[in-house]
Tab-separated table of C-alpha atoms in Angstrom:
chain	number	residue	atom	x	y	z
Y	1	MET	CA	8.867	-7.303	20.968
Y	2	ASN	CA	7.048	-8.882	18.039
Y	3	PRO	CA	3.586	-7.771	16.979
Y	4	THR	CA	0.365	-9.683	16.757
Y	5	VAL	CA	-0.998	-9.387	13.220
Y	6	LYS	CA	-4.572	-9.788	12.000
Y	7	ALA	CA	-5.085	-9.805	8.228
Y	8	PHE	CA	-8.229	-8.851	6.299
Y	9	PHE	CA	-8.465	-9.893	2.637
Y	10	ASP	CA	-10.626	-7.892	0.230
Y	11	ALA	CA	-11.512	-10.240	-2.615
Y	12	ALA	CA	-12.784	-7.432	-4.857
Y	13	THR	CA	-9.346	-5.801	-5.110
Y	14	TRP	CA	-7.092	-8.668	-3.951
Y	15	THR	CA	-5.891	-6.360	-1.179
Y	16	VAL	CA	-4.780	-7.358	2.312
Y	17	SER	CA	-5.190	-4.874	5.164
Y	18	TYR	CA	-3.665	-5.417	8.576
Y	19	VAL	CA	-4.243	-4.621	12.208
Y	20	VAL	CA	-0.792	-4.693	13.811
Y	21	TYR	CA	-0.978	-4.577	17.574
Y	22	ASP	CA	0.737	-4.768	20.898
Y	23	GLN	CA	-1.233	-7.235	22.998
Y	24	ALA	CA	0.339	-6.029	26.217
Y	25	GLY	CA	-0.460	-2.355	25.755
Y	26	GLY	CA	-3.525	-2.530	23.553
Y	27	HIS	CA	-2.305	-0.129	20.853
Y	28	CYS	CA	-2.414	-0.781	17.124
Y	29	ALA	CA	-1.665	0.427	13.633
Y	30	LEU	CA	-3.974	-0.102	10.658
Y	31	VAL	CA	-2.046	-0.779	7.439
Y	32	ASP	CA	-3.365	-0.301	3.870
Y	33	SER	CA	-7.088	-0.062	4.530
Y	34	VAL	CA	-9.726	-0.352	1.790
Y	35	LEU	CA	-12.680	1.905	1.006
Y	36	ASP	CA	-15.130	-0.163	-1.040
Y	37	TYR	CA	-15.890	1.357	-4.443
Y	38	ASP	CA	-18.332	0.237	-7.105
Y	39	ALA	CA	-16.966	1.447	-10.441
Y	40	LYS	CA	-20.314	0.899	-12.196
Y	41	SER	CA	-22.287	3.224	-9.932
Y	42	GLY	CA	-19.578	5.428	-8.462
Y	43	ARG	CA	-20.758	4.549	-4.966
Y	44	THR	CA	-18.461	4.066	-1.987
Y	45	ALA	CA	-19.090	1.849	1.025
Y	46	THR	CA	-17.249	1.051	4.248
Y	47	ARG	CA	-17.739	-2.722	4.685
Y	48	SER	CA	-14.025	-3.492	4.543
Y	49	ALA	CA	-13.058	-0.654	6.861
Y	50	ASP	CA	-15.853	-1.541	9.277
Y	51	ALA	CA	-14.424	-5.058	9.574
Y	52	LEU	CA	-11.178	-3.504	10.828
Y	53	LEU	CA	-13.112	-1.326	13.256
Y	54	ALA	CA	-15.088	-4.290	14.574
Y	55	PHE	CA	-11.864	-6.158	15.311
Y	56	VAL	CA	-10.327	-3.107	16.974
Y	57	SER	CA	-13.410	-2.834	19.174
Y	58	GLU	CA	-13.484	-6.551	20.024
Y	59	GLN	CA	-9.845	-6.442	21.089
Y	60	ALA	CA	-10.276	-3.121	22.929
Y	61	LEU	CA	-7.426	-1.608	20.917
Y	62	THR	CA	-6.436	2.043	20.636
Y	63	VAL	CA	-5.561	3.093	17.083
Y	64	GLN	CA	-2.326	5.083	17.070
Y	65	TRP	CA	-1.416	4.945	13.395
Y	66	ILE	CA	-3.194	4.579	10.063
Y	67	LEU	CA	-0.341	3.656	7.730
Y	68	GLU	CA	-0.189	3.730	3.948
Y	69	THR	CA	2.659	1.932	2.183
Y	70	HIS	CA	2.078	4.150	-0.887
Y	71	ALA	CA	-0.635	5.868	-2.932
Y	72	HIS	CA	-2.326	2.722	-4.232
Y	73	ALA	CA	-3.557	2.408	-7.810
Y	74	ASP	CA	-5.772	-0.633	-7.269
Y	75	HIS	CA	-8.005	0.320	-4.361
Y	76	LEU	CA	-9.246	3.394	-2.553
Y	77	SER	CA	-7.906	4.043	0.948
Y	78	ALA	CA	-10.274	4.221	3.926
Y	79	ALA	CA	-7.750	6.165	6.021
Y	80	HIS	CA	-9.851	9.328	6.220
Y	81	TYR	CA	-12.954	7.394	7.266
Y	82	LEU	CA	-11.061	5.396	9.867
Y	83	ARG	CA	-9.543	8.505	11.439
Y	84	GLU	CA	-13.010	10.030	11.712
Y	85	LYS	CA	-14.237	6.928	13.551
Y	86	VAL	CA	-11.359	6.053	15.887
Y	87	GLY	CA	-8.675	8.716	15.579
Y	88	GLY	CA	-5.067	7.879	14.855
Y	89	THR	CA	-2.339	9.522	12.791
Y	90	ILE	CA	-2.457	9.008	9.010
Y	91	ALA	CA	1.119	8.531	7.792
Y	92	ILE	CA	2.819	7.851	4.461
Y	93	GLY	CA	6.336	8.202	3.053
Y	94	ALA	CA	7.590	11.769	2.617
Y	95	ALA	CA	8.137	11.225	-1.121
Y	96	ILE	CA	4.344	11.254	-1.588
Y	97	THR	CA	4.832	14.873	-2.615
Y	98	GLN	CA	6.491	13.686	-5.851
Y	99	VAL	CA	3.455	11.541	-6.620
Y	100	GLN	CA	1.045	14.361	-5.774
Y	101	LYS	CA	2.813	16.781	-8.095
Y	102	VAL	CA	2.582	14.369	-11.031
Y	103	PHE	CA	-1.070	13.497	-10.529
Y	104	LYS	CA	-2.205	17.020	-9.744
Y	105	GLY	CA	-1.147	17.790	-13.294
Y	106	ILE	CA	-2.624	14.650	-14.838
Y	107	PHE	CA	-6.017	15.231	-13.189
Y	108	HIS	CA	-5.830	19.047	-13.400
Y	109	LEU	CA	-6.884	19.206	-9.753
Y	110	GLU	CA	-8.314	22.284	-8.089
Y	111	SER	CA	-5.825	25.033	-7.252
Y	112	GLU	CA	-6.527	24.549	-3.542
Y	113	PHE	CA	-4.939	21.084	-3.661
Y	114	GLN	CA	-1.354	21.568	-2.568
Y	115	PRO	CA	1.151	18.792	-3.419
Y	116	ASP	CA	2.978	19.235	-0.140
Y	117	GLY	CA	1.796	16.147	1.733
Y	118	GLY	CA	-0.313	18.285	4.042
Y	119	GLN	CA	-3.345	16.046	3.473
Y	120	PHE	CA	-1.594	13.471	5.683
Y	121	ASP	CA	-0.962	13.906	9.393
Y	122	HIS	CA	2.656	12.759	9.239
Y	123	LEU	CA	5.219	12.191	6.493
Y	124	LEU	CA	7.655	9.419	7.351
Y	125	GLN	CA	11.335	9.653	6.533
Y	126	ASP	CA	13.490	6.668	5.573
Y	127	GLY	CA	14.721	5.006	8.758
Y	128	GLU	CA	12.327	6.907	11.009
Y	129	VAL	CA	11.465	5.025	14.185
Y	130	PHE	CA	8.027	5.285	15.769
Y	131	ALA	CA	6.068	3.433	18.447
Y	132	ILE	CA	2.925	1.333	18.331
Y	133	GLY	CA	2.271	1.059	22.033
Y	134	LYS	CA	5.268	-0.846	23.380
Y	135	LEU	CA	6.285	-2.010	19.896
Y	136	GLN	CA	9.078	-0.302	18.015
Y	137	ALA	CA	8.414	0.267	14.320
Y	138	GLN	CA	10.627	1.635	11.564
Y	139	ALA	CA	9.786	3.122	8.176
Y	140	LEU	CA	11.919	1.807	5.309
Y	141	SER	CA	12.003	3.558	1.950
Y	142	VAL	CA	11.541	0.977	-0.831
Y	143	PRO	CA	11.057	2.952	-4.071
Y	144	GLY	CA	10.597	1.314	-7.436
Y	145	HIS	CA	6.902	0.582	-7.807
Y	146	THR	CA	6.403	4.260	-6.974
Y	147	PRO	CA	8.971	6.769	-5.678
Y	148	ALA	CA	7.064	7.028	-2.383
Y	149	CYS	CA	6.800	3.358	-1.393
Y	150	MET	CA	7.486	2.554	2.253
Y	151	ALA	CA	7.741	-0.747	4.094
Y	152	PHE	CA	7.110	-0.904	7.815
Y	153	GLN	CA	9.207	-3.119	10.053
Y	154	VAL	CA	7.690	-4.029	13.411
Y	155	GLY	CA	9.728	-6.551	15.365
Y	156	ASP	CA	10.132	-9.694	13.268
Y	157	SER	CA	7.549	-8.539	10.718
Y	158	VAL	CA	7.747	-6.317	7.642
Y	159	PHE	CA	4.730	-4.961	5.765
Y	160	VAL	CA	6.097	-4.619	2.249
Y	161	GLY	CA	3.249	-2.941	0.355
Y	162	ASP	CA	3.423	-3.685	-3.383
Y	163	THR	CA	7.213	-4.051	-3.472
Y	164	LEU	CA	6.985	-7.848	-3.288
Y	165	PHE	CA	4.230	-10.354	-3.939
Y	166	MET	CA	4.188	-13.995	-2.902
Y	167	PRO	CA	7.162	-15.893	-4.392
Y	168	ASP	CA	5.076	-17.533	-7.125
Y	169	VAL	CA	3.780	-14.113	-8.265
Y	170	GLY	CA	6.985	-12.079	-8.121
Y	171	THR	CA	7.367	-8.322	-7.817
Y	172	ALA	CA	5.470	-5.102	-8.453
Y	173	ARG	CA	5.247	-3.320	-11.782
Y	174	CYS	CA	7.498	-0.295	-12.288
Y	175	ASP	CA	5.856	1.576	-15.170
Y	176	PHE	CA	3.842	4.112	-13.160
Y	177	PRO	CA	5.098	7.737	-13.063
Y	178	GLY	CA	8.343	7.818	-11.095
Y	179	GLY	CA	8.667	4.026	-11.096
Y	180	SER	CA	12.041	2.378	-11.666
Y	181	ALA	CA	12.971	-1.277	-12.053
Y	182	HIS	CA	16.529	-0.393	-11.036
Y	183	ASN	CA	15.247	1.132	-7.795
Y	184	LEU	CA	12.922	-1.794	-7.160
Y	185	TYR	CA	15.791	-4.246	-7.476
Y	186	GLN	CA	17.735	-2.355	-4.823
Y	187	SER	CA	14.673	-2.086	-2.586
Y	188	VAL	CA	13.988	-5.815	-2.743
Y	189	ARG	CA	17.610	-6.660	-2.028
Y	190	LYS	CA	17.378	-4.362	0.993
Y	191	LEU	CA	14.385	-6.279	2.307
Y	192	LEU	CA	15.880	-9.685	1.543
Y	193	SER	CA	19.067	-8.846	3.422
Y	194	MET	CA	17.092	-9.203	6.642
Y	195	PRO	CA	17.310	-12.415	8.735
Y	196	PRO	CA	15.893	-15.452	6.861
Y	197	ASP	CA	13.030	-15.989	9.326
Y	198	THR	CA	11.767	-12.397	9.064
Y	199	ARG	CA	8.030	-12.463	8.375
Y	200	LEU	CA	6.948	-10.600	5.231
Y	201	PHE	CA	3.338	-9.483	4.806
Y	202	MET	CA	2.091	-8.648	1.297
Y	203	CYS	CA	-0.435	-5.948	0.416
Y	204	HIS	CA	-1.878	-8.042	-2.426
Y	205	ASP	CA	-2.081	-11.586	-3.648
Y	206	TYR	CA	-2.959	-12.568	-7.204
Y	207	PRO	CA	-2.739	-16.358	-6.870
Y	208	PRO	CA	-2.061	-18.582	-9.858
Y	209	PRO	CA	-4.701	-21.208	-10.688
Y	210	GLY	CA	-5.075	-23.848	-8.019
Y	211	ARG	CA	-3.836	-21.761	-5.079
Y	212	GLN	CA	-5.973	-19.925	-2.550
Y	213	PRO	CA	-5.016	-16.342	-1.661
Y	214	THR	CA	-2.271	-16.050	0.919
Y	215	TRP	CA	-0.119	-13.136	2.008
Y	216	GLN	CA	2.593	-14.182	4.458
Y	217	CYS	CA	6.006	-15.721	3.835
Y	218	THR	CA	9.593	-15.276	4.997
Y	219	VAL	CA	12.737	-13.705	3.645
Y	220	ALA	CA	14.088	-17.231	3.115
Y	221	ASP	CA	11.018	-18.144	1.024
Y	222	GLN	CA	11.509	-15.113	-1.209
Y	223	ARG	CA	15.244	-15.600	-1.643
Y	224	ALA	CA	14.766	-19.206	-2.668
Y	225	HIS	CA	11.628	-19.041	-4.760
Y	226	ASN	CA	10.644	-15.546	-5.966
Y	227	ILE	CA	10.081	-15.994	-9.688
Y	228	HIS	CA	11.482	-12.541	-10.511
Y	229	LEU	CA	14.130	-11.909	-7.872
Y	230	HIS	CA	15.377	-15.091	-6.222
Y	231	ASP	CA	19.019	-15.236	-5.205
Y	232	GLY	CA	21.314	-15.145	-8.204
Y	233	VAL	CA	19.218	-12.817	-10.390
Y	234	THR	CA	21.321	-9.821	-11.394
Y	235	GLU	CA	20.048	-6.262	-11.575
Y	236	ALA	CA	20.373	-6.229	-15.367
Y	237	GLU	CA	18.427	-9.491	-15.672
Y	238	PHE	CA	15.661	-8.205	-13.413
Y	239	VAL	CA	15.373	-4.842	-15.172
Y	240	SER	CA	15.093	-6.588	-18.534
Y	241	LEU	CA	12.453	-9.022	-17.254
Y	242	ARG	CA	10.456	-6.342	-15.424
Y	243	THR	CA	10.515	-3.937	-18.371
Y	244	ARG	CA	9.318	-6.595	-20.821
Y	245	ARG	CA	6.553	-7.738	-18.484
Y	246	ASP	CA	5.343	-4.229	-17.667
Y	247	ALA	CA	4.918	-3.516	-21.381
Y	248	THR	CA	2.253	-6.252	-21.520
Y	249	LEU	CA	0.202	-5.139	-18.500
Y	250	GLU	CA	-3.071	-3.247	-18.668
Y	251	MET	CA	-3.731	-0.317	-16.370
Y	252	PRO	CA	-5.285	-1.304	-13.023
Y	253	VAL	CA	-9.079	-1.182	-13.144
Y	254	LEU	CA	-9.404	1.400	-10.356
Y	255	ILE	CA	-6.304	3.521	-10.982
Y	256	LEU	CA	-8.205	6.672	-11.990
Y	257	PRO	CA	-10.539	6.875	-8.988
Y	258	ALA	CA	-8.021	5.366	-6.576
Y	259	VAL	CA	-5.125	7.741	-7.127
Y	260	GLN	CA	-7.330	10.831	-6.889
Y	261	VAL	CA	-8.551	9.722	-3.472
Y	262	ASN	CA	-5.326	8.220	-2.177
Y	263	ILE	CA	-3.158	11.302	-2.727
Y	264	ARG	CA	-5.724	13.037	-0.471
Y	265	ALA	CA	-5.127	10.528	2.375
Y	266	GLY	CA	-8.375	8.753	1.580
Y	267	ALA	CA	-10.546	11.866	1.500
Y	268	LEU	CA	-12.941	12.434	-1.385
Y	269	PRO	CA	-12.480	15.533	-3.556
Y	270	PRO	CA	-14.268	18.618	-2.197
Y	271	ALA	CA	-17.961	18.719	-2.980
Y	272	GLU	CA	-19.082	21.149	-5.660
Y	273	ASP	CA	-21.831	23.725	-5.197
Y	274	ASN	CA	-24.536	21.060	-5.603
Y	275	GLY	CA	-23.133	19.120	-2.643
Y	276	VAL	CA	-21.741	16.245	-4.747
Y	277	ALA	CA	-18.074	15.229	-4.954
Y	278	TYR	CA	-16.759	14.295	-8.409
Y	279	LEU	CA	-13.842	12.245	-9.683
Y	280	LYS	CA	-12.190	13.120	-12.982
Y	281	ILE	CA	-11.488	10.834	-15.927
Y	282	PRO	CA	-8.731	12.328	-18.109
Y	283	LEU	CA	-9.396	11.294	-21.695
Y	284	ASN	CA	-6.489	10.121	-23.859
Y	285	ALA	CA	-3.992	11.320	-21.255
Y	286	LEU	CA	-2.532	8.083	-19.874
C-alpha cells in the first residue's frame, strides 16, 4: 500500500513537515515537525505544529508515530508538544546517542541529561519495519550529514531528511560533528538504487532564484539531474566537491537553540528555580 502525503512548508526555516497517512485505516505519522522560534526574543510558538494538528483533526486521523529524520540544526522540533496534544510515539535513529554525547559536552548540559536516547520513546534500528495503520514502513540508516540520519520508506515514498535536496540544490553538508562525505555518498547511492519512480520527499528546499519552493521528486530525477551526485559522479569527486563547499558555508542560524532542544526530543531544557527554561550559547567553542 502507498501512503497519502500532506506537506506543510515553513517559510521561516525552509522546512517541510509531513503527515503520512493510511486513508483506509485513519492512522498517520508526523515527520519532521517545526516548533516556531523567534531568535530575537527567545520566544517559541506552535503555529506550524498546530497546522499539522488541524489537518489531523479534519481528516479524523490517529497519530501513531512522530518521526524525526535526525537532530536538526536549522529548526526546533515540535515533537514533544505534538505528543502532549495527540499522543503518538516519538522515534529517531538509534545513533542519536552519538550526537547527544557530542553536544552534551559542547553545551555542558546538566548532569541529569543522559546521552542514552531515553528522551525519545523509541530508537529505530537500520532496516527496522514498523506499521502506520495498514501501511508498512521501514527505517533506513543514511549517515553522512549526521551519524544518526534516518530515511523512512513507506510504500512508494521515502522521506529523506537532509540527505538529499531537490536536484538543482544538491546534497546536505557533512561538516557537523560526526558528519562524513564518504558516508553521505554511500547513503545517497543506497537511496538512488531504489526503483526510478520511487517518490522522494525532502525535509528542506532552498530554491535558486526564479523557482518556487518544492519538495518532491523521484529517484530518476535525482539520478539524472542532482548537481552534486547525479549518475557518473565518483565517490572521490563527490567528497572533494562536498568538502570544498562545506568550507564556505556559515553555521545555520538556529543551530545553537535547535540542537539543544532536538536532542531532547523537542522538549525544552528543565526550568531553573525561577521557573524559566534557558538555552546556552557556548562562546568561542564552535
